[in-house]
Coordinates of N, CA and C in Angstrom, one line a residue:
X1 N -15.2 -4.0 19.2 CA -15.5 -2.3 19.1 C -15.0 -2.1 17.4
X2 N -15.7 -1.3 16.9 CA -15.5 -0.8 15.8 C -15.1 1.1 15.6
X3 N -14.1 1.1 15.0 CA -13.7 2.8 15.0 C -13.5 3.0 13.5
X4 N -13.8 4.3 13.6 CA -13.8 4.9 12.3 C -13.0 6.2 12.3
X5 N -11.8 6.4 11.5 CA -11.1 7.9 11.7 C -11.1 8.6 10.2
X6 N -11.7 9.4 10.7 CA -11.9 10.7 9.2 C -10.6 11.4 9.2
X7 N -10.2 11.8 8.1 CA -9.2 12.9 7.9 C -9.1 13.6 6.4
X8 N -8.5 14.6 6.3 CA -8.4 15.3 5.1 C -9.6 16.4 4.8
X9 N -10.2 16.9 6.0 CA -11.0 18.0 5.7 C -10.0 19.5 6.1
X10 N -10.7 20.5 5.9 CA -9.9 21.6 5.9 C -10.6 22.9 5.2
X11 N -9.8 24.2 5.0 CA -10.2 25.0 4.3 C -10.2 25.0 3.1
X12 N -10.8 25.6 1.9 CA -10.7 25.4 0.5 C -11.4 26.5 -0.3
X13 N -11.1 27.0 -1.3 CA -11.7 28.1 -1.7 C -12.6 27.4 -2.7
X14 N -13.7 28.1 -3.0 CA -14.7 27.4 -3.8 C -14.1 27.3 -5.2
X15 N -14.5 26.2 -5.9 CA -13.7 25.6 -6.9 C -12.9 24.8 -6.7
X16 N -12.4 24.6 -5.8 CA -11.2 24.0 -5.5 C -11.6 22.5 -4.8
X17 N -10.7 21.6 -4.8 CA -10.6 20.2 -4.2 C -10.2 19.9 -2.7
X18 N -10.8 18.8 -2.6 CA -10.3 17.9 -1.2 C -10.5 16.7 -1.2
X19 N -9.8 15.9 -0.7 CA -10.0 14.4 -0.7 C -9.9 14.1 0.9
X20 N -11.1 13.4 1.1 CA -11.0 12.5 2.4 C -11.1 11.4 2.5
X21 N -10.6 10.7 3.9 CA -10.2 9.6 4.0 C -11.2 8.8 5.3
X22 N -11.5 7.9 5.2 CA -11.9 7.3 6.4 C -11.4 5.9 6.7
X23 N -10.7 5.4 7.7 CA -10.1 3.8 8.0 C -11.1 3.4 9.1
X24 N -11.2 2.5 8.7 CA -12.1 1.7 9.8 C -11.1 0.5 10.5
X25 N -11.4 0.5 11.7 CA -10.6 -0.7 12.4 C -11.6 -1.5 13.4
X26 N -11.1 -2.6 14.0 CA -11.6 -3.4 15.0 C -12.2 -4.5 14.5
X27 N -13.4 -5.0 15.3 CA -13.7 -6.3 15.2 C -15.1 -6.7 14.2
X28 N -14.8 -6.4 13.0 CA -15.9 -6.9 11.9 C -15.5 -7.6 10.6
X29 N -16.5 -8.4 10.5 CA -16.0 -9.4 9.2 C -16.8 -8.9 8.0
X30 N -18.1 -8.4 7.9 CA -18.6 -8.2 6.6 C -18.8 -6.8 6.7
X31 N -18.6 -6.1 5.6 CA -19.2 -4.7 5.2 C -20.5 -4.6 4.4
X32 N -21.3 -4.3 4.9 CA -22.9 -4.0 4.0 C -22.6 -2.9 3.2
X33 N -22.0 -2.0 3.6 CA -21.7 -0.4 2.7 C -21.1 0.5 3.7
X34 N -20.2 1.2 3.1 CA -19.9 2.5 3.6 C -20.0 3.9 3.2
X35 N -20.3 4.6 3.8 CA -21.0 6.1 3.1 C -20.5 7.5 3.5
X36 N -20.8 8.5 3.0 CA -20.2 9.8 3.5 C -21.5 10.3 3.6
X37 N -21.6 10.9 4.8 CA -22.8 11.8 5.2 C -22.2 13.5 5.8
X38 N -23.0 14.4 5.4 CA -22.6 15.8 6.1 C -23.6 16.5 6.7
X39 N -23.2 17.2 7.5 CA -24.3 17.9 8.4 C -23.9 19.4 8.4
X40 N -24.6 20.5 7.9 CA -24.3 22.0 8.0 C -24.9 22.2 9.3
X41 N -24.5 23.2 10.0 CA -25.1 24.0 11.0 C -26.4 24.1 11.2
X42 N -27.4 23.9 11.7 CA -28.5 24.0 11.9 C -29.4 23.4 10.6
X43 N -28.7 21.9 10.2 CA -29.3 21.2 9.2 C -29.4 19.7 9.8
X44 N -30.3 18.9 9.0 CA -29.8 17.7 9.6 C -29.0 16.9 8.8
X45 N -28.6 15.9 9.0 CA -27.6 15.0 8.4 C -27.9 14.4 7.2
X46 N -27.2 14.4 6.2 CA -27.8 14.0 5.0 C -26.4 13.1 4.3
X47 N -27.2 12.0 3.3 CA -26.0 11.4 2.9 C -25.5 12.1 1.7
X48 N -24.4 12.0 1.4 CA -23.2 12.3 0.6 C -23.3 11.1 -0.9
X49 N -22.7 10.2 -0.3 CA -22.2 9.0 -1.5 C -22.0 7.9 -0.4
X50 N -22.4 6.7 -1.1 CA -22.4 5.3 -0.7 C -21.7 4.4 -1.7
X51 N -21.2 3.6 -0.8 CA -20.8 2.4 -1.6 C -21.0 1.0 -1.2
X52 N -21.8 0.4 -1.9 CA -22.3 -1.0 -1.3 C -21.2 -2.1 -1.4
X53 N -21.5 -3.4 -0.7 CA -20.1 -4.1 -0.5 C -20.3 -4.9 -2.2
X54 N -20.6 -5.0 -3.0 CA -20.6 -5.3 -4.2 C -19.8 -3.7 -5.3
X55 N -19.7 -2.8 -4.5 CA -19.0 -1.7 -5.3 C -20.1 -0.8 -6.1
X56 N -21.1 -1.1 -5.8 CA -22.2 0.0 -6.3 C -22.0 1.3 -5.4
X57 N -22.1 2.4 -6.3 CA -22.0 3.6 -5.6 C -23.3 4.4 -6.1
X58 N -23.7 5.1 -4.9 CA -24.8 6.5 -5.2 C -24.3 7.5 -4.6
X59 N -25.0 8.6 -5.1 CA -24.8 10.2 -4.9 C -25.9 10.9 -4.7
X60 N -25.6 11.9 -4.0 CA -26.6 12.8 -3.5 C -26.8 13.6 -5.0
X61 N -27.8 14.2 -5.1 CA -28.1 14.9 -6.6 C -27.1 16.1 -6.6
X62 N -27.0 16.7 -5.3 CA -26.1 18.0 -5.5 C -24.7 17.7 -5.6
X63 N -24.4 16.4 -5.7 CA -22.7 16.2 -5.7 C -22.3 15.4 -6.9
X64 N -23.5 15.0 -7.8 CA -23.3 14.3 -8.8 C -22.3 14.9 -9.9
X65 N -21.4 13.9 -10.4 CA -20.4 14.8 -11.4 C -19.4 15.6 -10.9
X66 N -19.3 15.6 -9.3 CA -18.6 16.4 -8.7 C -17.5 15.5 -7.6
X67 N -18.5 14.9 -6.7 CA -17.6 14.0 -5.9 C -17.4 12.2 -6.5
X68 N -16.8 11.9 -6.1 CA -16.3 10.5 -6.2 C -16.0 9.7 -4.8
X69 N -17.0 8.6 -4.6 CA -16.4 7.6 -3.6 C -15.8 6.3 -3.9
X70 N -15.0 5.8 -3.4 CA -14.1 4.9 -3.6 C -13.7 4.0 -2.3
X71 N -13.0 3.0 -2.8 CA -12.7 1.9 -1.3 C -11.4 1.5 -1.6
X72 N -10.9 0.9 -0.8 CA -9.8 0.2 -0.7 C -10.1 -1.1 0.7
X73 N -10.8 -2.0 0.2 CA -11.1 -3.1 1.0 C -9.8 -3.8 2.0
X74 N -8.8 -3.7 1.1 CA -7.8 -4.6 1.5 C -7.5 -3.9 2.9
X75 N -7.7 -2.4 2.9 CA -7.2 -1.4 4.0 C -8.3 -1.2 4.8
X76 N -9.5 -1.6 4.4 CA -10.8 -0.9 5.2 C -10.7 0.7 5.1
X77 N -10.5 1.1 3.8 CA -10.7 2.6 3.7 C -11.5 3.1 3.0
X78 N -12.3 4.0 2.9 CA -13.2 4.7 2.2 C -12.9 6.1 1.6
X79 N -13.1 6.5 0.8 CA -12.2 7.7 0.3 C -13.5 8.8 -0.6
X80 N -13.2 10.2 -0.3 CA -14.4 10.7 -1.0 C -13.9 11.8 -1.7
X81 N -13.4 12.0 -3.1 CA -12.8 13.0 -3.7 C -13.6 14.1 -4.0
X82 N -13.8 15.2 -3.4 CA -14.5 16.2 -3.7 C -13.8 17.6 -4.7
X83 N -14.5 17.5 -6.0 CA -13.9 18.8 -6.8 C -15.0 19.8 -7.2
X84 N -14.8 20.8 -7.5 CA -15.4 21.8 -8.0 C -16.4 22.3 -7.0
X85 N -15.6 22.2 -5.9 CA -16.5 22.6 -4.3 C -17.3 23.9 -4.3
X86 N -18.3 23.8 -3.7 CA -19.2 25.3 -3.8 C -19.1 25.4 -1.9
X87 N -19.8 26.9 -1.9 CA -20.0 27.3 -0.6 C -20.9 26.2 0.3
X88 N -21.9 25.7 -0.5 CA -23.0 25.0 0.2 C -22.4 23.9 0.4
X89 N -21.1 23.1 0.0 CA -20.8 21.9 0.3 C -20.0 22.1 1.9
X90 N -20.0 23.4 2.4 CA -19.3 23.4 3.9 C -20.1 22.7 4.9
X91 N -19.4 21.7 5.6 CA -20.3 20.8 6.7 C -19.1 20.2 7.3
X92 N -19.8 19.6 8.4 CA -19.1 18.2 9.0 C -19.1 17.3 8.3
X93 N -18.3 16.5 7.8 CA -18.5 15.1 6.9 C -18.1 14.0 7.6
X94 N -19.0 13.0 8.1 CA -19.1 11.8 8.7 C -18.7 10.6 7.8
X95 N -18.2 9.7 8.2 CA -18.0 8.3 7.5 C -19.1 7.2 8.2
X96 N -19.7 6.7 7.6 CA -20.5 5.7 8.5 C -20.3 4.5 7.8
X97 N -20.2 3.2 8.7 CA -20.1 2.0 8.1 C -21.0 1.0 8.9
X98 N -21.7 0.1 7.6 CA -22.5 -0.9 8.6 C -21.9 -2.2 8.0
X99 N -21.9 -3.2 9.3 CA -21.5 -4.3 9.4 C -22.5 -5.4 9.7
X100 N -22.4 -6.8 9.8 CA -23.0 -7.4 10.4 C -23.3 -7.0 12.2
X101 N -22.5 -6.6 12.9 CA -22.8 -6.1 14.1 C -23.2 -4.7 14.5
X102 N -23.6 -3.8 13.4 CA -24.2 -2.7 13.8 C -23.5 -1.6 12.8
X103 N -24.0 -0.7 12.7 CA -23.6 0.7 12.4 C -22.7 1.4 13.3
X104 N -21.9 2.3 12.5 CA -21.1 2.9 13.3 C -20.6 4.2 12.4
X105 N -20.2 4.9 13.5 CA -19.9 6.2 12.7 C -18.4 7.3 13.3
X106 N -17.9 7.8 12.3 CA -16.6 8.3 12.5 C -17.0 10.1 13.2
X107 N -15.9 10.4 13.9 CA -16.0 11.8 14.5 C -16.3 12.8 13.8
X108 N -16.2 12.8 12.3 CA -16.3 13.8 11.4 C -15.3 14.7 11.4
X109 N -15.2 15.4 10.2 CA -14.0 16.2 9.7 C -14.8 17.4 9.0
X110 N -14.3 18.4 9.4 CA -15.0 19.9 9.0 C -14.3 20.2 7.3
X111 N -15.5 20.9 6.4 CA -14.8 21.1 5.5 C -15.4 22.2 4.8
X112 N -14.7 23.3 5.1 CA -15.0 24.8 5.5 C -15.1 25.5 3.6
X113 N -15.7 25.9 3.0 CA -15.3 26.4 1.4 C -15.3 27.6 1.3
X114 N -14.4 28.7 1.1 CA -14.6 30.1 0.9 C -14.7 30.7 -0.2
X115 N -15.3 31.8 -0.4 CA -15.6 32.6 -1.6 C -14.2 33.3 -1.8

């Protein structure tokens, strides 16, 4: 079984910053990629940022230049540094891991940006 635990969400004023963390544990050997997704009320879950097994990163257009994804492979952890937060960044943020055994999701962490 694979588990993902996210942390770091919270309430922040517009223009502020947050750093999300996701730690994976369990039985897996190969990480294909790990990514952050978000879902706002009434909207679909969207990819925010991802990092491949080779360290290649990708970002949704709306967060480019503001968010940075990074990982610590030794700790099976991935991070999302979010700067210059906007009201529209408010959502539940989920970590997703794809391994040789399947795709796994964390429970989500709420990010609320206030004016």
